[in-house]
Coordinates of C-alpha atoms and ligand atoms in Angstrom, one line a residue:
X60 CA 111.6 106.5 117.5
X61 CA 111.5 102.7 117.3
X62 CA 114.3 103.1 114.9
X63 CA 116.5 104.7 117.5
X64 CA 115.3 102.7 119.4
X65 CA 115.6 99.6 117.6
X66 CA 119.4 101.6 117.1
X67 CA 120.6 102.0 120.5
X68 CA 120.4 98.6 121.7
X69 CA 121.9 96.3 118.6
X70 CA 124.8 98.5 120.4
X71 CA 123.8 97.7 123.5
X72 CA 124.1 94.4 122.5
X73 CA 127.0 94.4 120.1
X74 CA 128.9 95.7 123.2
X75 CA 128.6 92.9 125.3
X76 CA 128.6 90.7 122.7
X77 CA 132.3 92.5 122.2
X78 CA 133.3 91.8 126.2
X79 CA 132.3 88.0 126.1
X80 CA 133.9 87.6 122.8
X81 CA 137.2 89.1 124.6
X82 CA 136.6 87.5 127.9
X83 CA 134.8 83.9 127.2
X84 CA 135.7 84.0 131.0
X85 CA 133.2 86.4 131.8
X86 CA 131.0 83.8 131.9
X87 CA 131.6 81.9 133.9
X88 CA 129.2 81.2 137.2
X89 CA 132.1 82.8 139.6
X90 CA 131.8 85.7 138.0
X91 CA 128.4 86.7 138.8
X92 CA 129.2 88.2 141.7
X93 CA 129.0 91.3 143.0
X94 CA 132.6 91.4 143.4
X95 CA 134.7 93.7 141.3
X96 CA 134.3 93.7 137.6
X97 CA 131.6 91.0 138.5
X98 CA 129.1 93.8 139.6
X99 CA 130.5 95.1 135.9
X100 CA 129.9 92.6 133.9
X101 CA 126.4 90.9 135.6
X102 CA 125.3 95.1 135.0
X103 CA 126.0 94.0 130.4
X104 CA 125.1 91.2 131.2
X105 CA 121.4 92.3 132.6
X106 CA 122.0 94.7 129.8
X107 CA 121.7 92.4 126.9
X108 CA 119.4 90.4 128.4
X109 CA 116.8 93.5 129.1
X110 CA 117.6 94.6 125.9
X111 CA 117.0 91.2 123.7
X112 CA 113.5 91.0 125.8
X113 CA 112.8 94.4 124.5
X114 CA 113.4 93.8 120.6
X115 CA 111.5 90.5 121.2
X116 CA 108.4 92.2 121.9
X117 CA 109.4 95.2 119.1
X118 CA 109.7 93.0 115.9
X119 CA 106.4 91.4 116.2
X120 CA 104.9 95.2 116.4
X121 CA 107.4 96.3 113.5
X122 CA 106.0 93.6 111.4
X123 CA 102.0 94.5 112.4
X124 CA 102.9 98.3 111.9
X125 CA 101.8 98.7 108.6
X126 CA 97.4 98.2 110.5
X127 CA 98.5 101.9 111.5
X128 CA 99.0 103.7 109.1
X129 CA 99.0 107.2 110.0
X130 CA 101.7 106.1 112.5
X131 CA 104.6 106.2 110.1
X132 CA 104.5 102.5 109.2
X133 CA 103.1 103.1 106.3
X134 CA 104.7 103.3 102.6
X135 CA 104.6 106.2 100.4
X136 CA 103.2 103.8 97.4
X137 CA 100.5 102.3 98.5
X138 CA 96.7 101.3 96.7
X139 CA 93.7 103.6 97.6
X140 CA 92.1 99.8 98.3
X141 CA 94.5 99.4 101.0
X142 CA 94.3 102.0 102.6
X143 CA 91.6 101.8 106.8
X144 CA 88.0 101.3 106.0
X145 CA 87.7 103.8 108.4
X146 CA 89.1 105.8 105.4
X147 CA 86.0 105.3 102.7
X148 CA 83.0 103.9 104.7
X149 CA 81.7 101.0 103.1
X150 CA 85.2 100.1 101.7
X151 CA 87.3 96.7 103.2
X152 CA 90.8 97.5 104.7
X153 CA 92.9 95.5 102.1
X154 CA 96.4 94.5 103.1
X155 CA 99.2 96.5 104.1
X156 CA 102.5 96.7 102.5
X157 CA 105.5 97.5 104.9
X158 CA 107.0 100.5 104.0
X159 CA 111.0 98.9 102.7
X160 CA 113.4 101.6 104.3
X161 CA 112.6 103.9 107.5
X162 CA 113.8 107.2 107.3
X163 CA 112.6 110.4 109.3
X164 CA 112.1 112.4 105.7
X165 CA 110.1 109.3 104.1
X166 CA 107.5 108.8 107.3
X167 CA 107.1 112.4 107.1
X168 CA 106.1 111.5 103.2
X169 CA 103.9 109.0 104.0
X170 CA 102.8 111.3 106.5
X171 CA 101.6 113.6 103.8
X172 CA 100.3 111.9 101.9
X173 CA 98.2 110.5 103.7
X174 CA 97.4 113.4 105.4
X175 CA 96.2 115.4 101.7
X176 CA 94.5 111.6 100.6
X177 CA 91.8 111.8 104.1
X178 CA 91.7 115.4 103.1
X179 CA 90.3 115.5 99.3
X180 CA 88.3 111.8 100.6
X181 CA 91.0 109.1 98.9
X182 CA 90.6 105.7 100.3
X183 CA 94.4 105.7 100.2
X184 CA 97.8 107.2 98.9
X185 CA 97.3 108.2 95.3
X186 CA 100.4 105.3 93.7
X187 CA 103.5 106.6 92.8
X188 CA 104.6 107.1 88.8
X189 CA 107.3 104.8 88.1
X190 CA 111.0 106.2 86.4
X191 CA 109.6 106.3 82.9
X192 CA 110.6 103.5 80.4
X193 CA 111.3 103.7 77.2
X194 CA 108.2 103.4 75.0
X195 CA 108.8 100.1 73.1
X196 CA 108.6 102.1 70.2
X197 CA 108.7 105.7 69.2
X198 CA 105.6 107.9 69.3
X199 CA 107.2 111.0 68.6
X200 CA 109.8 112.8 67.6
X201 CA 112.1 113.1 64.5
X202 CA 109.8 112.5 61.8
X203 CA 108.0 110.9 63.3
X204 CA 104.6 112.7 63.1
X205 CA 101.7 110.1 64.3
X206 CA 98.0 110.2 66.3
X207 CA 98.3 108.0 69.3
X208 CA 95.1 106.6 72.0
X209 CA 97.6 104.6 73.7
X210 CA 101.1 104.9 75.4
X211 CA 103.0 101.9 73.7
X212 CA 104.2 100.9 77.6
X213 CA 103.9 98.1 79.9
X214 CA 105.2 100.6 82.7
X215 CA 101.5 100.6 85.3
X216 CA 100.4 103.9 84.2
X217 CA 98.1 105.9 82.6
X218 CA 97.5 109.2 81.5
X219 CA 95.5 112.4 82.7
X220 CA 94.7 114.9 79.7
X221 CA 92.0 117.8 80.6
X222 CA 90.3 119.5 77.3
X223 CA 89.0 123.1 76.8
X224 CA 89.6 125.1 79.7
X225 CA 85.6 126.7 80.3
X226 CA 85.9 125.4 83.9
X227 CA 88.8 127.6 86.4
X228 CA 87.7 125.9 89.5
X229 CA 90.6 126.9 92.2
X230 CA 89.7 123.6 94.1
X231 CA 90.9 120.9 91.3
X232 CA 93.8 123.6 91.2
X233 CA 94.1 122.2 95.0
X234 CA 93.8 118.9 95.0
X235 CA 96.6 118.0 92.1
X236 CA 98.8 120.5 94.0
X237 CA 98.7 118.1 97.5
X238 CA 98.4 114.7 95.5
X239 CA 100.9 115.8 93.2
X240 CA 98.7 114.2 90.4
X241 CA 100.8 114.9 87.1
X242 CA 98.6 115.8 83.5
X243 CA 98.2 117.8 80.4
X244 CA 96.0 120.5 79.3
X245 CA 94.8 120.6 75.4
X246 CA 93.4 124.6 75.6
X247 CA 91.2 126.5 73.2
X248 CA 91.3 129.6 73.4
X249 CA 87.4 130.5 72.8
X250 CA 87.4 129.1 76.1
X251 CA 90.2 129.7 79.1
X252 CA 90.9 132.7 76.9
X253 CA 89.4 134.6 80.4
X254 CA 91.5 133.4 82.8
X255 CA 95.0 131.9 81.3
X256 CA 96.1 132.9 84.5
X257 CA 94.5 129.9 85.7
X258 CA 96.2 127.4 83.7
X259 CA 99.3 129.0 83.7
X260 CA 99.7 128.7 87.5
X261 CA 99.0 125.2 87.2
X262 CA 101.8 125.2 85.3
X263 CA 104.7 126.3 87.3
X264 CA 103.0 123.6 89.6
X265 CA 105.4 121.7 87.0
X266 CA 104.2 118.1 85.2
X267 CA 101.6 120.2 83.9
X268 CA 102.3 121.2 80.3
X269 CA 99.8 123.0 78.5
X270 CA 98.2 122.0 74.5
X271 CA 97.3 123.2 71.9
X272 CA 93.3 122.6 71.3
X273 CA 92.3 125.4 68.7
X274 CA 91.5 128.9 69.0
X275 CA 87.4 128.1 68.1
X276 CA 87.2 124.3 68.7
X277 CA 86.1 123.4 65.0
X278 CA 85.1 120.1 63.5
X279 CA 88.0 120.0 62.4
X280 CA 87.9 118.0 58.8
X281 CA 85.0 120.9 57.5
X282 CA 87.9 123.4 56.9
X283 CA 89.9 124.6 54.3
X284 CA 94.5 123.4 54.4
X285 CA 94.1 127.3 55.4
X286 CA 91.2 127.7 57.8
X287 CA 93.4 124.6 59.8
X288 CA 96.6 125.5 59.8
X289 CA 95.1 129.0 61.1
X290 CA 93.5 127.2 64.4
X291 CA 96.7 125.9 64.8
X292 CA 99.1 127.9 64.6
X293 CA 97.2 131.1 66.0
X294 CA 96.1 129.2 69.4
X295 CA 100.2 128.6 69.2
X296 CA 100.3 132.1 69.6
X297 CA 98.0 132.3 71.8
X298 CA 99.3 129.8 74.1
X299 CA 102.9 130.5 74.3
X300 CA 101.6 134.4 74.5
X301 CA 100.1 133.9 77.7
X302 CA 102.2 130.7 79.4
X303 CA 105.9 131.3 78.0
X304 CA 105.6 127.9 76.1
X305 CA 105.3 126.9 72.8
X306 CA 102.9 123.2 73.0
X307 CA 104.3 120.8 71.5
X308 CA 101.7 118.8 70.8
X309 CA 98.0 118.6 69.4
X310 CA 94.9 117.8 69.8
X311 CA 91.4 118.1 67.2
X312 CA 88.1 119.3 69.0
X313 CA 86.1 115.9 69.1
X314 CA 88.9 113.7 68.2
X315 CA 87.9 114.6 64.4
X316 CA 90.6 114.8 61.8
X317 CA 91.9 114.4 58.4
X318 CA 95.8 114.1 56.4
X319 CA 95.3 118.1 55.9
X320 CA 94.7 118.8 60.1
X321 CA 97.8 116.4 60.5
X322 CA 99.5 118.5 57.2
X323 CA 98.3 121.9 59.4
X324 CA 99.6 120.6 63.4
X325 CA 102.5 119.9 61.4
X326 CA 103.6 122.6 59.5
X327 CA 102.7 124.6 62.8
X328 CA 106.0 122.6 64.3
X329 CA 103.7 120.5 67.0
X330 CA 105.0 117.6 67.2
X331 CA 102.1 115.1 66.9
X332 CA 98.3 114.7 67.6
X333 CA 96.9 112.4 71.0
X334 CA 93.7 111.4 71.8
X335 CA 92.9 109.4 74.0
X336 CA 91.6 105.7 75.0
X337 CA 89.6 106.0 78.3
X338 CA 87.0 109.2 79.2
X339 CA 86.9 110.4 82.6
X340 CA 83.1 112.4 84.4
X341 CA 82.6 113.5 87.8
X342 CA 79.9 110.0 87.8
X343 CA 82.4 107.1 85.9
X344 CA 84.3 106.1 83.4
X345 CA 83.5 105.8 79.9
X346 CA 86.0 101.9 79.5
X347 CA 87.6 101.3 76.3
X348 CA 87.3 97.8 76.8
X349 CA 84.0 95.3 77.7
X350 CA 86.2 94.0 81.1
X351 CA 85.8 98.2 81.7
X352 CA 88.8 99.0 83.0
X353 CA 92.0 100.7 82.6
X354 CA 94.6 99.0 81.8
X355 CA 98.7 100.3 81.2
X356 CA 98.9 103.4 78.3
X357 CA 95.3 104.8 78.6
X358 CA 95.1 108.1 78.1
X359 CA 92.3 109.2 79.0
X360 CA 90.1 112.4 78.6
X361 CA 87.9 114.9 80.4
X362 CA 87.0 118.0 81.0
X363 CA 87.7 121.8 82.1
X364 CA 84.0 121.9 83.5
X365 CA 81.4 122.2 86.1
X366 CA 78.7 120.8 88.2
X367 CA 76.4 123.4 85.9
X368 CA 77.8 120.9 82.7
X369 CA 78.0 117.3 84.0
X370 CA 77.2 116.0 87.7
X371 CA 79.6 116.8 89.9
X372 CA 82.4 119.0 89.7
X373 CA 86.5 118.6 88.8
X374 CA 87.5 117.3 92.1
X375 CA 84.3 114.8 91.5
X376 CA 86.2 113.6 89.0
X377 CA 89.8 113.6 89.4
X378 CA 88.4 111.3 92.0
X379 CA 87.3 109.4 90.6
X380 CA 90.2 108.8 88.3
X381 CA 92.0 108.3 90.7
X382 CA 90.4 105.7 92.6
X383 CA 89.7 103.2 89.0
X384 CA 93.8 103.8 88.4
X385 CA 94.7 102.6 92.1
X386 CA 91.9 99.7 91.5
X387 CA 94.4 98.2 88.9
X388 CA 97.5 99.2 90.3
X389 CA 98.0 102.3 88.1
X390 CA 99.5 105.1 88.2
X391 CA 98.9 108.7 86.4
X392 CA 101.9 109.4 85.3
X393 CA 103.4 112.3 83.0
X394 CA 102.2 112.2 79.5
X395 CA 106.0 114.0 78.5
X396 CA 107.9 111.5 79.9
X397 CA 106.4 109.1 77.3
X398 CA 106.1 110.4 74.2
Ligands
ZN1590 ZN1 87.6 120.1 72.8

């Protein structure tokens, strides 16, 4: 609305300037009466003066408009700490960054993001990941079959990976849909078989691929090559049958593997092994470094678990991850965009 008013005023002011440039005599004092022609000029000049006055009032209000995020002058990509303190009691409001462009579509998107953030008890809209740049070195693909615990990137992103599949929380599915949070599931058959449909539903939202975490979740190095291969290849078939997509990535249970595991995974058609560098729970995050914070490229491990298995819900867990990421200016990005 404010933009429309501004455009209209600038258009009117522009007309005034054109007329003045074409006929400078119009501004001479002798024409400032109510006589024929002078009246029109007076009206135009008055309109120009009013427009200048209104514009002067509008400019400061645009400059401070970001102090009122819900009205639409709010950037879509804003850190959690940047929402008003009222959204999270006890949290100080940070400096707001004005949106660089204004359009009704962008405002609508921002408004939707703010609404969804509040719905899920977040202090701000989760940061959107940038367009993925190439990893600093080739990760997987071709002859590269490697093991990865952190993505080699300088992008301000982290990755969320969720294992096993025991808990199928519909609220969590709703939350990731509302907030458009990408993550990768590593499913084991014994935990997820009773409802693969839950994971297929999330997969179909986009940016939620399902990867391989064995059929029965054994400690792989204790098994022979053939048994390890059976665990992995069988789960490839299970997941393809359940979701229509054959996995690319493998995560060994407990993060335990040996050279036999890597050979077995490769012969099942997998492209690489993904471990993790941080682990998230509803009530804490175990960080990879003594600084106790996330950094670019960190892969976060968590699990499909319910309140009976840990202190909180999947929703609590995701809220904690999003806050920890935003505290460091990091967005949650799609792993498959990088590996
Ligand atoms: Zn597991």
